[in-house]
Amino acid sequence: MLFSLILACTEVGLVKYTNRPTDSAIVDTSPVEPADSSEPSSNQPSSEPSNTDPQGLEGIGGYFNYTVSQVACPACVGEVQSINIALTAEFHDPTNQSHTEWIPNVGECTNNFSLITPSVTPRNYGSQISVINDFRTLQMYFNNNEYTGTIYETEYDRDTLHTVLTDAGDFQFESIHGFDSIEPQAMLYVDPSYAFAAPIYRSGATFWWSPVGSNYPFMLTIAVYTPDGSSLLGYVTCVTGDVGQMTVPGQYLSQFPAGSITAIHLERHKVVLEEFVEQGTYIETHMSHQVVGTGFLQ
């Protein structure tokens, strides 16, 4: 059963689970509305660039994205492998536009998700850049106005401080932890013969994950397909705080017919502005870690 993933702008996946619960989760069918969208959004960078920064730093002069991704059932979605880890970076003239404005505000749900990227003038800081931590050195190479690098799962270091070295200076970031557990577990079945077994309740579907407690947004997207997987019927994207539980309200799911199959994207984000002192600006660092599971609407 093959169908294409939506949100191609974000990879899909996770680094291996640990401490997975042994009991199946019971889905709460009582819809819980998302938080009031008038509350301050936590999906913005943890510090804002200022024209009066006491250190003389101004605007956002680049974007560094470290993405960990895994599809629970690669064969179900036409993927060759389950885990993909990638690094991308781009540098440009300073701007006040964020590269992650496309992440909806905490407390919001939408059926019309779209990627927005700032218009910038690129800069080239050498043919390659190095990403270094206490365990290894990774290389990223310049092509078509951006630097890219791909690593193996065993080379991903959680919660680790990294330094990025360029010909124009350096900056740091800390990698994201990812997931230790996700519920309902049936979403994570890996064999196509018994995937799509997790019931996603049209009256309101609840999901759980751990660890929790970061100050960054958690985004969940349910993509809904016809029972044979041939056509995308629509999707809903909701964002909450990283509190370990989210309920997608029934008002968004009840519009789709029972028996439809689903691809469920669970993704935590970490967006931090890091100092790029040599260039007098900030780098917007974006760590993301996503899992895609399967289910069906009931």
Short mmCIF file of C-alpha atoms in Angstrom, two decimals:
data_model
loop_
_atom_site.label_atom_id
_atom_site.label_comp_id
_atom_site.label_asym_id
_atom_site.label_seq_id
_atom_site.Cartn_x
_atom_site.Cartn_y
_atom_site.Cartn_z
CA MET A 1 0.00 0.00 0.00
CA LEU A 2 1.89 3.00 -1.28
CA PHE A 3 1.09 6.69 -0.96
CA SER A 4 3.12 9.85 -0.95
CA LEU A 5 3.90 11.75 2.24
CA ILE A 6 2.78 15.32 2.59
CA LEU A 7 5.03 18.00 4.02
CA ALA A 8 8.02 17.09 1.93
CA CYS A 9 9.77 20.09 3.47
CA THR A 10 10.27 18.06 6.63
CA GLU A 11 11.88 14.65 6.80
CA VAL A 12 10.24 11.87 8.81
CA GLY A 13 11.58 9.78 11.64
CA LEU A 14 13.28 9.17 14.96
CA VAL A 15 16.36 7.74 16.56
CA LYS A 16 15.67 4.38 18.22
CA TYR A 17 13.04 4.21 20.93
CA THR A 18 13.95 3.39 24.50
CA ASN A 19 11.78 2.66 27.50
CA ARG A 20 8.83 1.81 25.29
CA PRO A 21 5.72 1.10 27.43
CA THR A 22 4.50 -2.48 27.37
CA ASP A 23 0.80 -1.65 27.64
CA SER A 24 -1.31 -0.38 24.77
CA ALA A 25 -2.64 3.12 25.17
CA ILE A 26 -6.38 3.75 25.41
CA VAL A 27 -7.34 6.62 23.16
CA ASP A 28 -9.40 9.33 24.82
CA THR A 29 -12.40 9.95 22.59
CA SER A 30 -13.38 13.18 24.36
CA PRO A 31 -12.09 16.03 22.18
CA VAL A 32 -10.04 18.64 23.95
CA GLU A 33 -9.81 22.00 22.26
CA PRO A 34 -6.32 23.40 21.65
CA ALA A 35 -5.09 26.19 23.86
CA ASP A 36 -6.22 29.73 23.22
CA SER A 37 -4.29 30.91 20.16
CA SER A 38 -4.14 34.39 21.69
CA GLU A 39 -1.50 33.08 24.10
CA PRO A 40 2.11 33.91 23.21
CA SER A 41 3.53 31.45 20.70
CA SER A 42 6.47 29.33 21.81
CA ASN A 43 7.46 28.40 18.27
CA GLN A 44 9.40 31.59 17.74
CA PRO A 45 13.19 31.64 18.16
CA SER A 46 14.17 31.70 21.82
CA SER A 47 15.74 35.12 21.38
CA GLU A 48 14.82 37.85 18.95
CA PRO A 49 17.39 39.83 16.92
CA SER A 50 17.41 43.48 17.86
CA ASN A 51 18.68 46.58 16.13
CA THR A 52 19.98 47.74 19.52
CA ASP A 53 21.67 44.51 20.62
CA PRO A 54 24.32 45.48 23.20
CA GLN A 55 26.80 43.17 21.45
CA GLY A 56 26.19 44.85 18.12
CA LEU A 57 24.59 41.76 16.56
CA GLU A 58 21.90 42.49 14.04
CA GLY A 59 19.27 40.40 12.24
CA ILE A 60 19.35 36.76 11.16
CA GLY A 61 22.28 35.98 8.87
CA GLY A 62 21.73 32.28 8.28
CA TYR A 63 19.73 29.13 8.90
CA PHE A 64 21.05 25.79 10.18
CA ASN A 65 18.68 22.79 10.15
CA TYR A 66 19.49 19.41 11.73
CA THR A 67 16.73 16.93 10.93
CA VAL A 68 16.27 13.41 12.30
CA SER A 69 13.52 11.40 10.69
CA GLN A 70 12.02 7.92 10.67
CA VAL A 71 9.04 6.25 9.05
CA ALA A 72 7.72 3.37 11.13
CA CYS A 73 6.69 1.39 8.03
CA PRO A 74 8.83 2.49 5.06
CA ALA A 75 7.20 0.04 2.63
CA CYS A 76 3.79 1.53 3.46
CA VAL A 77 4.79 4.93 2.12
CA GLY A 78 7.18 4.03 -0.65
CA GLU A 79 10.35 4.87 1.30
CA VAL A 80 13.57 2.90 0.86
CA GLN A 81 14.76 3.21 4.47
CA SER A 82 13.21 4.10 7.79
CA ILE A 83 15.79 6.51 9.20
CA ASN A 84 17.16 9.62 7.54
CA ILE A 85 19.36 12.23 9.19
CA ALA A 86 20.37 15.37 7.35
CA LEU A 87 22.04 18.71 7.94
CA THR A 88 21.49 21.82 5.83
CA ALA A 89 22.81 25.35 6.24
CA GLU A 90 22.54 28.59 4.33
CA PHE A 91 24.05 32.01 4.97
CA HIS A 92 22.80 35.35 3.71
CA ASP A 93 22.67 39.08 4.30
CA PRO A 94 21.00 39.84 7.68
CA THR A 95 17.20 39.92 7.70
CA ASN A 96 14.49 40.25 10.33
CA GLN A 97 12.52 37.40 8.74
CA SER A 98 12.49 34.00 10.44
CA HIS A 99 13.02 30.77 8.50
CA THR A 100 10.52 28.95 10.74
CA GLU A 101 7.49 31.25 10.52
CA TRP A 102 5.72 28.38 8.75
CA ILE A 103 5.32 26.53 12.07
CA PRO A 104 1.76 27.33 13.28
CA ASN A 105 1.36 29.06 16.64
CA VAL A 106 0.96 26.95 19.76
CA GLY A 107 -2.74 26.26 20.29
CA GLU A 108 -3.63 26.41 16.59
CA CYS A 109 -5.00 23.75 14.23
CA THR A 110 -5.18 24.20 10.48
CA ASN A 111 -6.24 22.36 7.32
CA ASN A 112 -4.15 24.71 5.17
CA PHE A 113 -0.51 24.24 6.07
CA SER A 114 2.06 25.94 3.83
CA LEU A 115 5.82 26.51 3.84
CA ILE A 116 7.01 30.12 3.81
CA THR A 117 10.68 30.99 3.38
CA PRO A 118 12.26 34.46 3.56
CA SER A 119 13.65 36.18 0.48
CA VAL A 120 17.36 36.71 1.13
CA THR A 121 20.66 37.47 -0.61
CA PRO A 122 22.92 34.41 -0.17
CA ARG A 123 26.52 34.41 1.06
CA ASN A 124 29.22 31.82 0.44
CA TYR A 125 31.51 31.06 3.40
CA GLY A 126 33.78 28.47 1.76
CA SER A 127 33.46 25.19 -0.14
CA GLN A 128 32.69 23.27 3.04
CA ILE A 129 31.95 23.76 6.72
CA SER A 130 32.70 21.49 9.68
CA VAL A 131 30.36 20.46 12.49
CA ILE A 132 32.32 19.33 15.55
CA ASN A 133 31.38 17.86 18.93
CA ASP A 134 33.30 15.85 21.54
CA PHE A 135 32.74 12.59 19.64
CA ARG A 136 33.16 13.31 15.94
CA THR A 137 33.58 15.80 13.09
CA LEU A 138 30.98 16.06 10.31
CA GLN A 139 31.49 17.77 6.96
CA MET A 140 28.93 19.76 4.97
CA TYR A 141 29.55 20.76 1.35
CA PHE A 142 28.43 23.81 -0.60
CA ASN A 143 26.12 23.40 -3.59
CA ASN A 144 23.45 25.68 -5.03
CA ASN A 145 23.72 28.33 -2.28
CA GLU A 146 23.49 25.89 0.63
CA TYR A 147 25.61 23.43 2.57
CA THR A 148 24.38 19.86 2.99
CA GLY A 149 25.49 16.79 4.90
CA THR A 150 24.08 13.34 5.60
CA ILE A 151 25.12 11.08 8.47
CA TYR A 152 24.37 7.59 9.76
CA GLU A 153 22.06 6.90 12.68
CA THR A 154 25.03 5.82 14.82
CA GLU A 155 26.60 9.25 14.28
CA TYR A 156 23.71 11.18 15.75
CA ASP A 157 24.54 12.51 19.23
CA ARG A 158 21.55 13.60 21.32
CA ASP A 159 21.57 16.64 23.62
CA THR A 160 25.12 17.45 22.55
CA LEU A 161 26.82 20.80 22.04
CA HIS A 162 28.17 21.24 18.50
CA THR A 163 30.39 23.93 17.01
CA VAL A 164 30.03 24.91 13.34
CA LEU A 165 33.26 26.17 11.75
CA THR A 166 33.15 28.28 8.57
CA ASP A 167 35.67 30.43 6.73
CA ALA A 168 33.80 33.45 8.10
CA GLY A 169 33.56 32.47 11.78
CA ASP A 170 31.81 29.94 13.99
CA PHE A 171 28.64 29.40 16.05
CA GLN A 172 27.23 26.68 18.28
CA PHE A 173 24.03 24.69 18.73
CA GLU A 174 22.77 21.84 20.91
CA SER A 175 21.17 18.82 19.24
CA ILE A 176 17.64 17.72 20.11
CA HIS A 177 16.83 14.65 22.21
CA GLY A 178 14.08 13.11 20.11
CA PHE A 179 11.64 10.52 21.45
CA ASP A 180 11.83 7.74 24.03
CA SER A 181 8.22 6.55 23.62
CA ILE A 182 5.10 7.25 21.55
CA GLU A 183 1.52 6.08 22.04
CA PRO A 184 -0.61 4.52 20.68
CA GLN A 185 2.05 1.94 19.91
CA ALA A 186 0.07 0.39 17.05
CA MET A 187 1.02 3.45 14.97
CA LEU A 188 4.58 2.15 14.92
CA TYR A 189 4.00 -1.28 13.36
CA VAL A 190 6.69 -1.84 10.73
CA ASP A 191 5.22 -4.56 8.50
CA PRO A 192 2.71 -3.55 5.78
CA SER A 193 0.68 -6.69 6.48
CA TYR A 194 -0.37 -5.38 9.89
CA ALA A 195 0.30 -1.64 9.66
CA PHE A 196 -2.60 0.85 9.64
CA ALA A 197 -3.96 -0.87 12.75
CA ALA A 198 -4.10 2.09 15.16
CA PRO A 199 -7.66 3.47 15.48
CA ILE A 200 -7.72 7.25 15.07
CA TYR A 201 -11.04 8.38 16.45
CA ARG A 202 -13.01 10.82 14.33
CA SER A 203 -14.57 12.25 17.50
CA GLY A 204 -11.12 13.32 18.73
CA ALA A 205 -7.80 11.47 18.75
CA THR A 206 -5.23 11.65 21.56
CA PHE A 207 -1.51 10.93 21.32
CA TRP A 208 1.20 10.64 23.98
CA TRP A 209 4.98 10.92 23.88
CA SER A 210 8.06 11.21 26.08
CA PRO A 211 10.25 12.83 27.21
CA VAL A 212 8.44 16.11 27.80
CA GLY A 213 9.12 19.52 29.24
CA SER A 214 11.04 21.44 26.59
CA ASN A 215 10.05 25.05 25.91
CA TYR A 216 9.57 24.42 22.21
CA PRO A 217 6.56 23.58 20.03
CA PHE A 218 5.29 20.12 19.19
CA MET A 219 3.54 19.68 15.84
CA LEU A 220 1.24 16.81 14.86
CA THR A 221 -0.16 16.27 11.37
CA ILE A 222 -2.69 13.63 10.40
CA ALA A 223 -2.80 13.07 6.63
CA VAL A 224 -5.93 11.22 5.53
CA TYR A 225 -6.07 8.97 2.45
CA THR A 226 -8.65 6.82 0.72
CA PRO A 227 -8.76 3.22 2.03
CA ASP A 228 -6.54 2.00 -0.83
CA GLY A 229 -4.03 4.81 -0.22
CA SER A 230 -4.32 6.15 -3.76
CA SER A 231 -5.61 9.66 -2.99
CA LEU A 232 -5.00 12.26 -0.31
CA LEU A 233 -8.33 13.44 1.12
CA GLY A 234 -6.86 16.18 3.29
CA TYR A 235 -5.01 16.72 6.53
CA VAL A 236 -5.02 18.58 9.81
CA THR A 237 -1.98 20.08 11.55
CA CYS A 238 -2.08 21.06 15.23
CA VAL A 239 0.64 22.57 17.43
CA THR A 240 0.89 22.38 21.20
CA GLY A 241 3.53 22.84 23.83
CA ASP A 242 5.84 19.91 24.47
CA VAL A 243 3.67 18.57 27.31
CA GLY A 244 3.51 14.88 26.39
CA GLN A 245 -0.09 14.74 25.16
CA MET A 246 -2.19 16.22 22.37
CA THR A 247 -5.78 15.70 21.29
CA VAL A 248 -6.72 16.57 17.72
CA PRO A 249 -10.32 17.87 18.01
CA GLY A 250 -13.11 15.93 16.34
CA GLN A 251 -14.22 18.96 14.36
CA TYR A 252 -11.17 18.47 12.13
CA LEU A 253 -11.36 14.67 11.82
CA SER A 254 -15.10 14.09 11.53
CA GLN A 255 -15.14 15.59 8.03
CA PHE A 256 -13.30 12.50 6.73
CA PRO A 257 -15.03 9.13 6.19
CA ALA A 258 -14.53 6.22 8.57
CA GLY A 259 -12.19 3.59 7.18
CA SER A 260 -9.79 6.11 5.65
CA ILE A 261 -6.15 5.34 6.31
CA THR A 262 -3.78 7.87 7.84
CA ALA A 263 -0.14 8.85 8.03
CA ILE A 264 0.52 10.44 11.42
CA HIS A 265 3.43 12.86 11.67
CA LEU A 266 4.65 13.70 15.19
CA GLU A 267 7.40 16.30 15.28
CA ARG A 268 9.18 18.29 17.95
CA HIS A 269 11.04 21.45 17.02
CA LYS A 270 13.76 23.44 18.71
CA VAL A 271 14.48 26.89 17.27
CA VAL A 272 17.23 29.02 18.83
CA LEU A 273 19.07 32.12 17.61
CA GLU A 274 22.79 31.53 18.09
CA GLU A 275 25.43 34.28 18.00
CA PHE A 276 27.55 34.55 14.84
CA VAL A 277 29.83 37.20 16.27
CA GLU A 278 32.36 37.44 13.44
CA GLN A 279 29.58 38.46 11.03
CA GLY A 280 27.73 40.64 13.55
CA THR A 281 24.51 38.66 13.27
CA TYR A 282 22.60 35.56 14.46
CA ILE A 283 22.15 32.10 12.96
CA GLU A 284 18.67 30.63 13.30
CA THR A 285 19.31 27.03 14.37
CA HIS A 286 16.44 24.59 13.90
CA MET A 287 16.56 21.09 15.35
CA SER A 288 13.67 18.85 14.31
CA HIS A 289 12.85 15.24 15.09
CA GLN A 290 9.89 13.54 13.43
CA VAL A 291 8.18 10.15 13.50
CA VAL A 292 5.58 9.02 10.98
CA GLY A 293 3.22 6.22 11.97
CA THR A 294 0.11 4.71 10.39
CA GLY A 295 -3.52 4.28 11.39
CA PHE A 296 -7.11 4.34 10.24
CA LEU A 297 -10.09 6.56 11.00
CA GLN A 298 -12.78 5.02 13.19
#
